[in-house]
Short mmCIF file of C-alpha atoms in Angstrom, two decimals:
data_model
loop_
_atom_site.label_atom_id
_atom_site.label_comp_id
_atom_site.label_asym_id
_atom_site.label_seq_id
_atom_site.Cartn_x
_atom_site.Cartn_y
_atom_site.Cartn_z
CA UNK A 1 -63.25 -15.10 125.85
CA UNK A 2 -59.66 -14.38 126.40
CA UNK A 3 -57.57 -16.93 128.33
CA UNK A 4 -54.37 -16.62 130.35
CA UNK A 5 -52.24 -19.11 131.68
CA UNK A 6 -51.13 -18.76 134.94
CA UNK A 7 -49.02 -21.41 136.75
CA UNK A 8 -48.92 -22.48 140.18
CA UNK A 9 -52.11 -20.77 140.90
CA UNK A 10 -53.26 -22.08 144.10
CA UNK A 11 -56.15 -24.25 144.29
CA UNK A 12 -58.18 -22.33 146.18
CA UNK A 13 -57.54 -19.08 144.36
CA UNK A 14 -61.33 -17.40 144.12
CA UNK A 15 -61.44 -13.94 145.51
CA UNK A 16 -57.33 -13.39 145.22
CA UNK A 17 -56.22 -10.97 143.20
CA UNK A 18 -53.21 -12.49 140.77
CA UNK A 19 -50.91 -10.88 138.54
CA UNK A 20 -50.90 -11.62 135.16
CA UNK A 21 -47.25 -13.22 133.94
CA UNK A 22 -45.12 -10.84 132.22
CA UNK A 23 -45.10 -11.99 128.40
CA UNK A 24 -49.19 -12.69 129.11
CA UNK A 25 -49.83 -9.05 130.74
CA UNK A 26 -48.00 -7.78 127.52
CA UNK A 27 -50.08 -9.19 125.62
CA UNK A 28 -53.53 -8.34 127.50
CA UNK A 29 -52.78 -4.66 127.35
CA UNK A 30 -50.79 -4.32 124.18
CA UNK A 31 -52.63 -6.51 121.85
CA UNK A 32 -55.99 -7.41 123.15
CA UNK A 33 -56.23 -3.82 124.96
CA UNK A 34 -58.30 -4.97 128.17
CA UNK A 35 -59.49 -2.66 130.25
CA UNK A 36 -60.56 -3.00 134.08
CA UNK A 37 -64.16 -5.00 134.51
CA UNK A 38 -63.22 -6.92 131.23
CA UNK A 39 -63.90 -11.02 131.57
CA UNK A 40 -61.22 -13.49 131.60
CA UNK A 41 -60.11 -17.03 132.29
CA UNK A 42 -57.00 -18.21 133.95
CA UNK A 43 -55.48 -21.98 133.14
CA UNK A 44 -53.32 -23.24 135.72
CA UNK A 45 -51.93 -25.77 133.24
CA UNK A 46 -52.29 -28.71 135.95
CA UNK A 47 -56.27 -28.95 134.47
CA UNK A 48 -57.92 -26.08 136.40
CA UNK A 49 -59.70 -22.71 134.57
CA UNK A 50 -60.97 -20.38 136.83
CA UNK A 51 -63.17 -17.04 135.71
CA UNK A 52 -61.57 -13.68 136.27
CA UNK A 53 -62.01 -10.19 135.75
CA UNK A 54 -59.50 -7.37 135.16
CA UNK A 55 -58.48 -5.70 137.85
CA UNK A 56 -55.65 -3.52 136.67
CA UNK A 57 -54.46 -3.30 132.89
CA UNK A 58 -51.84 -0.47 132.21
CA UNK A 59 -47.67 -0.40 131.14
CA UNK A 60 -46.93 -1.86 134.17
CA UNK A 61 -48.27 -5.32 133.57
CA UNK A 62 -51.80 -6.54 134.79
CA UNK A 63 -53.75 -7.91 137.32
CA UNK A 64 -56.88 -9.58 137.47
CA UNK A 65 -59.56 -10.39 140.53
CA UNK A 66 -60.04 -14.37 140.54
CA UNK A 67 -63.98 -14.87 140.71
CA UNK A 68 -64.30 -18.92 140.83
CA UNK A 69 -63.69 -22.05 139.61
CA UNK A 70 -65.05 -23.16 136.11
CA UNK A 71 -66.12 -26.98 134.95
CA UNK A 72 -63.67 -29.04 133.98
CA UNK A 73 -63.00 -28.90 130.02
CA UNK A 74 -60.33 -32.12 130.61
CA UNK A 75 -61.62 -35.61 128.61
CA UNK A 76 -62.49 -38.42 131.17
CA UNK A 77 -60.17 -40.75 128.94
CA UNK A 78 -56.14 -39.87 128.72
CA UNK A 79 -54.74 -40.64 125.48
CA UNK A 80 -51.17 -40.52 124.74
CA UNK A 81 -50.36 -40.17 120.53
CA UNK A 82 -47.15 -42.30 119.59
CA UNK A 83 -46.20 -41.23 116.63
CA UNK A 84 -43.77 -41.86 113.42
CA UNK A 85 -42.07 -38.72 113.38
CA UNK A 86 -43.45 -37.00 110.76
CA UNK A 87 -42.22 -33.57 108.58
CA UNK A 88 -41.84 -30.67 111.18
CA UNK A 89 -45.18 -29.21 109.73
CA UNK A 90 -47.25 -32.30 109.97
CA UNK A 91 -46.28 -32.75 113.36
CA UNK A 92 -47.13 -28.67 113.96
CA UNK A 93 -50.54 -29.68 112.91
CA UNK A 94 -51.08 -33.26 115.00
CA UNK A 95 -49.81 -31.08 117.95
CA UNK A 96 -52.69 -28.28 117.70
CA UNK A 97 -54.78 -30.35 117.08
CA UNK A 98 -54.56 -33.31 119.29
CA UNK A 99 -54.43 -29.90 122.29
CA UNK A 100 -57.61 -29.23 121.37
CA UNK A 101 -59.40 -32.87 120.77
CA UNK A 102 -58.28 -33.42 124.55
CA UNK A 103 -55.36 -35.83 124.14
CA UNK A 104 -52.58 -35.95 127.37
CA UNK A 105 -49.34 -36.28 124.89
CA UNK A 106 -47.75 -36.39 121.94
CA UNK A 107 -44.48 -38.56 121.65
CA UNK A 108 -43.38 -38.66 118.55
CA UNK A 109 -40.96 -41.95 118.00
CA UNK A 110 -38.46 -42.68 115.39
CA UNK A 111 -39.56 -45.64 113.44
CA UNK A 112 -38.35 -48.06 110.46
CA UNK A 113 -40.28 -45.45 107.74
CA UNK A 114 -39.61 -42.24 109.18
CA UNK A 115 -38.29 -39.92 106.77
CA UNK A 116 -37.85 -36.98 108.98
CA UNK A 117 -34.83 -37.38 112.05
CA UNK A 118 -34.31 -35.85 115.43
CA UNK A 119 -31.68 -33.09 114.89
CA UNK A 120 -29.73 -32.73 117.62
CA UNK A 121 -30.11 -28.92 119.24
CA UNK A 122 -32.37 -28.10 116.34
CA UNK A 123 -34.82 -31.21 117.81
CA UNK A 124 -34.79 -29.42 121.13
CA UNK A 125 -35.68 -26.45 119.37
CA UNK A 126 -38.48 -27.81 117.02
CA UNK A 127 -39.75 -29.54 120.36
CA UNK A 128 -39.88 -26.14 122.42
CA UNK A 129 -42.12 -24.50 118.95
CA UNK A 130 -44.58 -27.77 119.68
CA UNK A 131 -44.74 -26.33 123.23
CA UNK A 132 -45.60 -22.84 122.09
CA UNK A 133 -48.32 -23.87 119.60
CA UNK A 134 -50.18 -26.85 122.48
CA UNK A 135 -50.19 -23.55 124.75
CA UNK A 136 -51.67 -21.52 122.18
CA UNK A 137 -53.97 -24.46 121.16
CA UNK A 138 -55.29 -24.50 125.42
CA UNK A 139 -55.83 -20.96 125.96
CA UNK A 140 -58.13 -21.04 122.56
CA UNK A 141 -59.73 -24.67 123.42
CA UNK A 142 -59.87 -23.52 127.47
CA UNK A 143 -58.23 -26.89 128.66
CA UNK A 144 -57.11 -26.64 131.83
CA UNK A 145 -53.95 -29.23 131.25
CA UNK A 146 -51.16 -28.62 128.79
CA UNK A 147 -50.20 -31.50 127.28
CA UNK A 148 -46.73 -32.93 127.05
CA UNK A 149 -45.04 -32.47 123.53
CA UNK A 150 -42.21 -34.85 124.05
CA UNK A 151 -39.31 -35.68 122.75
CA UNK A 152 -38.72 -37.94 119.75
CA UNK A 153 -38.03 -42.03 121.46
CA UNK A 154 -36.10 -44.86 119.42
CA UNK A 155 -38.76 -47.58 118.75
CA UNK A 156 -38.07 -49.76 121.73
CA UNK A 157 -38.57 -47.67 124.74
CA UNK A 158 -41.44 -45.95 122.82
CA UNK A 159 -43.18 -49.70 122.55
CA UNK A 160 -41.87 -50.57 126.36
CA UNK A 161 -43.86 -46.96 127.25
CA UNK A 162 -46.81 -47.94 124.72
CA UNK A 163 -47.22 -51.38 126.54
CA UNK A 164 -47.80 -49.73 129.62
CA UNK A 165 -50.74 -47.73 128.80
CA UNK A 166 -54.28 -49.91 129.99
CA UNK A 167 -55.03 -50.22 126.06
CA UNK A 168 -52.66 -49.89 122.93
CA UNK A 169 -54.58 -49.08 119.85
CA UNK A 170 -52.45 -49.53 116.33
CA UNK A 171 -54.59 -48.76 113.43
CA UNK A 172 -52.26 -50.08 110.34
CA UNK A 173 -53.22 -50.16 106.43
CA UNK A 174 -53.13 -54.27 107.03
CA UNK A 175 -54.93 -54.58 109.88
CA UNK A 176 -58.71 -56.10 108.52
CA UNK A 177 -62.04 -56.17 110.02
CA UNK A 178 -61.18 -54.86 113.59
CA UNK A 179 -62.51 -50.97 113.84
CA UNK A 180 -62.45 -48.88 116.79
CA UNK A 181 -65.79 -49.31 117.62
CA UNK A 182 -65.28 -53.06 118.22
CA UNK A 183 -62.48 -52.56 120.93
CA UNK A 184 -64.66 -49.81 121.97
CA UNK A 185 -67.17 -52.61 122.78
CA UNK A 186 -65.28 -55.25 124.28
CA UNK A 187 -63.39 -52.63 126.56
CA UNK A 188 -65.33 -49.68 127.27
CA UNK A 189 -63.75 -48.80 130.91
CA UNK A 190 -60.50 -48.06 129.08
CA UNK A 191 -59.25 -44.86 130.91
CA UNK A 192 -55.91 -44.63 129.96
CA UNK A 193 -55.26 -45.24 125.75
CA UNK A 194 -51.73 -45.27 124.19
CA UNK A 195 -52.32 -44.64 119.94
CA UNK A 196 -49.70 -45.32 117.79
CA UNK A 197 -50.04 -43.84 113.93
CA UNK A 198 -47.28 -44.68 111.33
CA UNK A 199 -44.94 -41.85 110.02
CA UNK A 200 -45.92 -40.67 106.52
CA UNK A 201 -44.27 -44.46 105.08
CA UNK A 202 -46.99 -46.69 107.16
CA UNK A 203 -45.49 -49.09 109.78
CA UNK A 204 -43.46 -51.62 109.04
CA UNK A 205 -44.70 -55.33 109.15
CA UNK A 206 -42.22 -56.22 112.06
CA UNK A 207 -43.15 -53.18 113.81
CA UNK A 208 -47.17 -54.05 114.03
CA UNK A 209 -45.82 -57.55 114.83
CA UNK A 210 -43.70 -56.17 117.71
CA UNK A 211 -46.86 -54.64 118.76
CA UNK A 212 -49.17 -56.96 118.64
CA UNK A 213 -46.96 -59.30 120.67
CA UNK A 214 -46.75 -56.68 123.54
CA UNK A 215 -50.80 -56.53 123.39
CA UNK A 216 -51.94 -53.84 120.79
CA UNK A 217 -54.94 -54.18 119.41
CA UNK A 218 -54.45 -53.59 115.86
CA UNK A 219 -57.54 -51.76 114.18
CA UNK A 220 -58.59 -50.77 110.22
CA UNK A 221 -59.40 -46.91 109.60
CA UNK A 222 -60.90 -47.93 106.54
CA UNK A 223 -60.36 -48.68 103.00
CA UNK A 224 -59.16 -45.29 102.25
CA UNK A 225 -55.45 -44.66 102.62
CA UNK A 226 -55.41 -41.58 104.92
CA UNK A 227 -52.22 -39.24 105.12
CA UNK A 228 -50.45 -39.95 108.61
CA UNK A 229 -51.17 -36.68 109.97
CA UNK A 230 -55.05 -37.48 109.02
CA UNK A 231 -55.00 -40.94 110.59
CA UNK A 232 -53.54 -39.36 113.75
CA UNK A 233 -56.30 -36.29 114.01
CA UNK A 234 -59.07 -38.64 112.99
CA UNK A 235 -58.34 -41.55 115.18
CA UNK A 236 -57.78 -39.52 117.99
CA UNK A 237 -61.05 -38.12 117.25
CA UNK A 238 -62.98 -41.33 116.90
CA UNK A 239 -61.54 -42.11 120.55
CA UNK A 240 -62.71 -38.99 122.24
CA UNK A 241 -66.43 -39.84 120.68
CA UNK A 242 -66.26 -43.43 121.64
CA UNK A 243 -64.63 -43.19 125.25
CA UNK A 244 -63.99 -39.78 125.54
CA UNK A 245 -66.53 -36.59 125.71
CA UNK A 246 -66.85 -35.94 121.58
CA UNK B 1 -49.08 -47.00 94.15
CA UNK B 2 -49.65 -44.04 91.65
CA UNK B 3 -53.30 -43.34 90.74
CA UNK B 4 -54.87 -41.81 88.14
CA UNK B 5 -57.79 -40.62 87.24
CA UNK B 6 -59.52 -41.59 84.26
CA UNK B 7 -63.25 -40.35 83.75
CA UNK B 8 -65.55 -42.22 81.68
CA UNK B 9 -64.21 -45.07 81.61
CA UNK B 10 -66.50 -48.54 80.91
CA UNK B 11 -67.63 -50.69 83.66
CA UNK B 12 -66.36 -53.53 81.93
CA UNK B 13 -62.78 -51.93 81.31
CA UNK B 14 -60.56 -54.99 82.61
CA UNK B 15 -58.70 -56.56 79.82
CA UNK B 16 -58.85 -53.16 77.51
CA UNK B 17 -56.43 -51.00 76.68
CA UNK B 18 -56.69 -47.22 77.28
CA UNK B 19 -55.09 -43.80 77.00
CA UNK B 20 -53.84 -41.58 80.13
CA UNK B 21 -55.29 -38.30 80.06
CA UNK B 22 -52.76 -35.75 78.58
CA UNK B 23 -51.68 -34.13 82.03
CA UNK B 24 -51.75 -37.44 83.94
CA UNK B 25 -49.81 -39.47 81.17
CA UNK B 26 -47.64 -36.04 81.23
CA UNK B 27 -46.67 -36.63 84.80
CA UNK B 28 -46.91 -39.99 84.79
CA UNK B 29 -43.64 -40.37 82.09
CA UNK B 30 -42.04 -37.16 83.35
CA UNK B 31 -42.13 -36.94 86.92
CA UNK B 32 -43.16 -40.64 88.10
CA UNK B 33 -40.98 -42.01 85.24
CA UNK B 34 -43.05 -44.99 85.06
CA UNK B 35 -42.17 -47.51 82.65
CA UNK B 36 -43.53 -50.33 80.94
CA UNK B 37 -45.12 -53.21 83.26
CA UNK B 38 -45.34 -51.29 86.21
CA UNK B 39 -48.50 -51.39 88.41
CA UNK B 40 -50.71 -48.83 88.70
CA UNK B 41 -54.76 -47.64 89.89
CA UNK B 42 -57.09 -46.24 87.29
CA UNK B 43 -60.06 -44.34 89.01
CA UNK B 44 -63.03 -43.54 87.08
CA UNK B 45 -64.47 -40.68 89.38
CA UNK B 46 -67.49 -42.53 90.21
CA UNK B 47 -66.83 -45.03 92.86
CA UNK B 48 -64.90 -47.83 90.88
CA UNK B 49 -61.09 -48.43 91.17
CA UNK B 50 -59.09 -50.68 88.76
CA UNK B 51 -55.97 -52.58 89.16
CA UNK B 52 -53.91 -51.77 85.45
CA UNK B 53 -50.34 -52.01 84.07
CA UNK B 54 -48.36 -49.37 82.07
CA UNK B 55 -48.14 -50.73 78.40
CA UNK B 56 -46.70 -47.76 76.91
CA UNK B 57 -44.87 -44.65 78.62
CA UNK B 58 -43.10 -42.36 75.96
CA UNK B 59 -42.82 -38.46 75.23
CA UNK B 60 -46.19 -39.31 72.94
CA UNK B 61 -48.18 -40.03 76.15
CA UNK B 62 -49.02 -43.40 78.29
CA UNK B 63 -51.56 -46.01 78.00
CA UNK B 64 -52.21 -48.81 80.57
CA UNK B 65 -53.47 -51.95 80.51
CA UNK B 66 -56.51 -52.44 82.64
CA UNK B 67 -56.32 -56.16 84.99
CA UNK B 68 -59.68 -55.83 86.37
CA UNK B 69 -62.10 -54.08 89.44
CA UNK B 70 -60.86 -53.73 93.06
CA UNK B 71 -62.85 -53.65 96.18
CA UNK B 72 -64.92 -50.21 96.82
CA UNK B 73 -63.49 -47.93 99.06
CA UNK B 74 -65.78 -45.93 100.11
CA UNK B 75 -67.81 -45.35 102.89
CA UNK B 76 -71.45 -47.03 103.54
CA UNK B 77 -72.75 -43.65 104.68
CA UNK B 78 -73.52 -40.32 102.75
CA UNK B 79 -71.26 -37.68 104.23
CA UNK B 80 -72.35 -33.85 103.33
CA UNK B 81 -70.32 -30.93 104.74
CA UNK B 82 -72.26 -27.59 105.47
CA UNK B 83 -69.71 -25.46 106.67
CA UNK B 84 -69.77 -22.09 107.66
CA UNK B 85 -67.69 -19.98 105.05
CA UNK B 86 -64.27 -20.13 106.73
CA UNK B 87 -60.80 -18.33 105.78
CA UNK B 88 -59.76 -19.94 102.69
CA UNK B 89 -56.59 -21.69 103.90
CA UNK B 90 -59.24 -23.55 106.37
CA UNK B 91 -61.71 -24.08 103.26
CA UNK B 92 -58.58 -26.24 101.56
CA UNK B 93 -57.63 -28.16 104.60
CA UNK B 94 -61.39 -29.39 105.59
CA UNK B 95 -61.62 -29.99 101.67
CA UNK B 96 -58.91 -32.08 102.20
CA UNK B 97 -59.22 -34.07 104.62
CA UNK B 98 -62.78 -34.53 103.93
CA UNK B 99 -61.96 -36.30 101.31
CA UNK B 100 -59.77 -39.22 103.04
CA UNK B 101 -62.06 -39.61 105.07
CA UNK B 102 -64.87 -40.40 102.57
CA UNK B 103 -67.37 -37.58 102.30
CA UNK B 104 -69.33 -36.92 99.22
CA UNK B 105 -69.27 -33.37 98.89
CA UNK B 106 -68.36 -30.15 101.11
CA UNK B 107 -70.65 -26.89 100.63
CA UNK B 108 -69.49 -23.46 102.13
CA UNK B 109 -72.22 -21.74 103.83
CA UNK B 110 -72.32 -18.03 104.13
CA UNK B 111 -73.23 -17.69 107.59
CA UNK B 112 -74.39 -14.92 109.80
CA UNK B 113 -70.75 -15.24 111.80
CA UNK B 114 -68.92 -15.61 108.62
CA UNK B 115 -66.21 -13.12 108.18
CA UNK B 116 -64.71 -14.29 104.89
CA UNK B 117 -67.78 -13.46 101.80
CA UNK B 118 -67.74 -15.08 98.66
CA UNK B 119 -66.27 -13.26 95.93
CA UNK B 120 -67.25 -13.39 92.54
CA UNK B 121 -64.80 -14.73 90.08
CA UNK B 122 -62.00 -15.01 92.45
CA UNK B 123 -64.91 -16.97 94.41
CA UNK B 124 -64.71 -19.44 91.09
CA UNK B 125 -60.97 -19.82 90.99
CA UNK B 126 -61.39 -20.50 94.60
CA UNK B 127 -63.85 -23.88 94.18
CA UNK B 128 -61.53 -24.85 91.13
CA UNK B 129 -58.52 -24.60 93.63
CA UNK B 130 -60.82 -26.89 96.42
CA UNK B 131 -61.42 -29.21 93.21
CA UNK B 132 -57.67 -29.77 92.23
CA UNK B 133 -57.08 -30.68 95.87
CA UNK B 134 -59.63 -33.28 96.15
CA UNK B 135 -59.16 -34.29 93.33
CA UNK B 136 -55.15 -34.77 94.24
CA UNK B 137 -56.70 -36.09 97.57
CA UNK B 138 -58.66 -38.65 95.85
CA UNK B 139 -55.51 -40.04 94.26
CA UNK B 140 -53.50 -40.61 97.12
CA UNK B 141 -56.17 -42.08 99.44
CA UNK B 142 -57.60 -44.29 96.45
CA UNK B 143 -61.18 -43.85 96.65
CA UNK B 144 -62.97 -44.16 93.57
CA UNK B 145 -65.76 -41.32 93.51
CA UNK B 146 -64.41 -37.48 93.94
CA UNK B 147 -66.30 -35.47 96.04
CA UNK B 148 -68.49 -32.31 95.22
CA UNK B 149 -66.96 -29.07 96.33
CA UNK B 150 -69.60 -26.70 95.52
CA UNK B 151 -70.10 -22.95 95.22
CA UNK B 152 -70.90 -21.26 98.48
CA UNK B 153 -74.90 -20.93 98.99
CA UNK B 154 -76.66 -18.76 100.69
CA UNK B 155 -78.17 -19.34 104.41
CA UNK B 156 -81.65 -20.36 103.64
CA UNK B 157 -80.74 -22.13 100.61
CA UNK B 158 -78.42 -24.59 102.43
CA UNK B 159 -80.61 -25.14 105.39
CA UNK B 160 -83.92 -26.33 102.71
CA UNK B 161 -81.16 -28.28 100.77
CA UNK B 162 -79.88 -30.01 104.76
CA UNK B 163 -83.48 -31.02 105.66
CA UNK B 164 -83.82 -33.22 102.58
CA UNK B 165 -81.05 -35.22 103.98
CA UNK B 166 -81.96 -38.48 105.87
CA UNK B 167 -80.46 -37.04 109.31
CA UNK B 168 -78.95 -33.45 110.00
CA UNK B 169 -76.25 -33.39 112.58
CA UNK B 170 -75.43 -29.85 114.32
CA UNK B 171 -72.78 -29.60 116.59
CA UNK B 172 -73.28 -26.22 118.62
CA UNK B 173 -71.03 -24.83 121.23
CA UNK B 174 -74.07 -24.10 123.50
CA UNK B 175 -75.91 -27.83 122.76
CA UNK B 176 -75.60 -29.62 126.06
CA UNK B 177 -75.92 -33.13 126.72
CA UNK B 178 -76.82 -34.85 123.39
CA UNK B 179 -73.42 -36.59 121.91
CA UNK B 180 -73.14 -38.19 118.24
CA UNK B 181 -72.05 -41.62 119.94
CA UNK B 182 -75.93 -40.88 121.56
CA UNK B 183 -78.02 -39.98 118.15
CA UNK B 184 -76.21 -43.17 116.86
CA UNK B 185 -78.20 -45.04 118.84
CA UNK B 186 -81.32 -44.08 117.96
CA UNK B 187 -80.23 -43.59 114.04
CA UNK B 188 -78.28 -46.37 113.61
CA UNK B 189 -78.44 -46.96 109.86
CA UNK B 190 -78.45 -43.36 108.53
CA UNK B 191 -77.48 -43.82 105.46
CA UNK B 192 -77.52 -39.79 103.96
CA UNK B 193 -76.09 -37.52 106.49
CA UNK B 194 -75.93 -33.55 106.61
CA UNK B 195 -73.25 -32.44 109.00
CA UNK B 196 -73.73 -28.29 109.77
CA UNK B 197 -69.90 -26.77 111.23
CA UNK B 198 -70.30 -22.69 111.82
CA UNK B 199 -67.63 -20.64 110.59
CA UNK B 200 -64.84 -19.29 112.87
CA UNK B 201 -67.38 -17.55 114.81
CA UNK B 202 -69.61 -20.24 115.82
CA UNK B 203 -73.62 -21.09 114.61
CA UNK B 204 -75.68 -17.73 115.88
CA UNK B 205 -78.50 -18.87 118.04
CA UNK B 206 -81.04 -18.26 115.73
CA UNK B 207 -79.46 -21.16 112.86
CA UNK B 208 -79.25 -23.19 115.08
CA UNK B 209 -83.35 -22.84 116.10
CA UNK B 210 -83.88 -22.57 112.57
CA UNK B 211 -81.95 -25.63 112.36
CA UNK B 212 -83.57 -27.46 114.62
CA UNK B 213 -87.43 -27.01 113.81
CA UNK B 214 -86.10 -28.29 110.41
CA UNK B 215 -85.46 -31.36 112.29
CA UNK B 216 -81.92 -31.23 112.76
CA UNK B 217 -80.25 -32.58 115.81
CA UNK B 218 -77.88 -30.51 117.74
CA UNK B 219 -75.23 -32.00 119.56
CA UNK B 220 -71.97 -30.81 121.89
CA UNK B 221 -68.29 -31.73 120.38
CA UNK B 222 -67.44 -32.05 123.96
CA UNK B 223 -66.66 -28.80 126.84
CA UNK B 224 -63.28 -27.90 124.86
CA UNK B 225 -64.38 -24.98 121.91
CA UNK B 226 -62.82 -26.72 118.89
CA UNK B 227 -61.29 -24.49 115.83
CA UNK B 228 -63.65 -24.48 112.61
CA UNK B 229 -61.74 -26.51 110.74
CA UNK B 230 -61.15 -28.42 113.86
CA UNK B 231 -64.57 -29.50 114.26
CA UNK B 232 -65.16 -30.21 110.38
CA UNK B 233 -62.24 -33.02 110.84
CA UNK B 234 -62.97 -33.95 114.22
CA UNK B 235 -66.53 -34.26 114.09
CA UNK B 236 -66.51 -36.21 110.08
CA UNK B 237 -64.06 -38.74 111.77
CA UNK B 238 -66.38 -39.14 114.67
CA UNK B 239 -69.15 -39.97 111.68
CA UNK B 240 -67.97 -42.44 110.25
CA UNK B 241 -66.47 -44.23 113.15
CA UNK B 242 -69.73 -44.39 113.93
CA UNK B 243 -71.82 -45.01 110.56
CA UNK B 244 -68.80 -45.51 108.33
CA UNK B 245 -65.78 -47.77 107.80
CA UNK B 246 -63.71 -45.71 109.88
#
């Protein structure tokens, strides 16, 4: 199934007839080569996919004929990744695949360890190529919602933001005993989960203390030391099966 | 801490005295410069770590001094990837990150949907390549037992050797309803588990029948359509959050 993303389709878009954005009609006729009658789905980015068939398809650009509304693909929990800013690649990676495991954002904060810096214009820049690959990452997963790639935060106002989140969920090499299943059980209603994961040096001591004083619940992944970019695809995928829809 | 790997070694090593491997001692001295007194991990392939000391480092080779046994790391479930024969840049990831996360052995499946085909002896050098990186893998998350990457089998030959496992998990795109978190519950100490992923192209319809009148139980990964690899990660994490030590 081929997905487009349309923005600020209107909500009650079935039987309108919508043009395709330019760059996304380009690619519809150039590449994919769809032809009239072909299936589709549009993504209005705000959490919506509606099914669609091809009404036009030629140089000029395309359109297609909006059939109806389509279930929700959008996890009944919102999780929001904090983490260590990683290697540009590593982060590349978290970013596709936290898209597609469901999560709401990915903030990645600068933090004692971090190897890797914000670079000025080339940050805005690296941020922008996060965008591209999330929005690739929907139209294959069919999300409806795009989720935020934002820019790198100092530690402080990335804890303030963590602390606001209903549940803040720190999973550090010291932490022992506590899993993710036990918070799962004393707080299963959680709706709304901040996750922080260490850059690829762990977080520091003072930094899971800082945490834990602002209400984290610090959690083990394990015996096994996993890479950061591991810890940050795996965790995120042990909280989509135990609150999410995994 | 630098690991090494050091195969046959005695279960009653602590106190002895004993000779890096050529290429470990080899990077050891050259790359990791270690010198004498500094702390290192032996790993003896099969499940035991040691705690040990570098007694000699020199252009002749290294030798360390083992202190004694260190907790197990690995995980209180039996993890087997069956995955569809993917690309082979997928193949190394999944082999990868498998291996943090504690399985005990990954074996490619050439399915109906599978677009990449095992290739003779390039097919060899491939499974050597997936060894080097869990092995690599194995070092830096500090497990103790390396896990099997076998040859690709065939269809029918990997769905007699997933029945003999205690419980065969199948995530299918078109499964509705049944999640892990829910075949948990009624398997809660599966000890031996077969986990099935379909290749880029997803199970066909009739593996996963076949599948399932060998018992096996299909499940959803939730309404998003995760990648492959994606799934391999996702739904291994999701395992042993819920049997494992994640």
């Amino acid at each position: 199934m081929h997905r487009f993303i349309v923005k600020g389709l209107p909500e009650a878009a079935a039987g309108k007839a919508v043009d395709l954005p330019r760059e996304e009609a380009q690619h519809a006729v150039r590449v994919l080569r769809l032809r009239e009658g072909d299936g589709v789905e549009l993504i209005d980015g705000n959490g919506r996919v509606y099914a669609a068939e091809v009404a036009r398809a030629d140089r000029d650009g395309a359109a297609v004929l909006v059939r109806g509304g389509l279930p929700g693909r959008e996890a009944p929990v919102s999780l929001t990744l904090y983490m260590g800013l990683p290697k540009a690649e590593k982060l590349e990676l978290v970013a596709q695949k936290l898209t597609e495991l469901g999560a709401a954002a990915v903030v990645p904060v600068v933090m004692a360890r971090s190897v890797a810096r914000p670079e000025g214009k080339d940050g805005e820049k690296r941020r922008e190529r996060l965008e591209r690959i999330a929005l690739e990452a929907v139209k294959q997963c069919g999300r409806g919602r795009v989720p935020e790639m934002a820019a790198p935060l100092g530690w402080k106002e990335a804890l303030s933001r963590m602390a606001s989140h209903e549940l803040m969920l720190v999973p550090w090499e010291e932490a022992r005993g506590t899993r993710l299943g036990d918070v799962r059980a004393e707080n299963p209603g959680a709706r709304d989960i901040a996750l922080l994961i260490g850059p690829e040096g762990g977080i520091a001591p003072e930094e899971a203390q800082a945490a834990l004083a602002q209400g984290a619940k610090l959690v083990t992944l394990g015996p096994r030391i996993l890479r950061a970019e591991t810890a940050a695809i795996a965790s995120a995928a042990a909280v989509m099966a135990l609150w999410g829809d995994l």
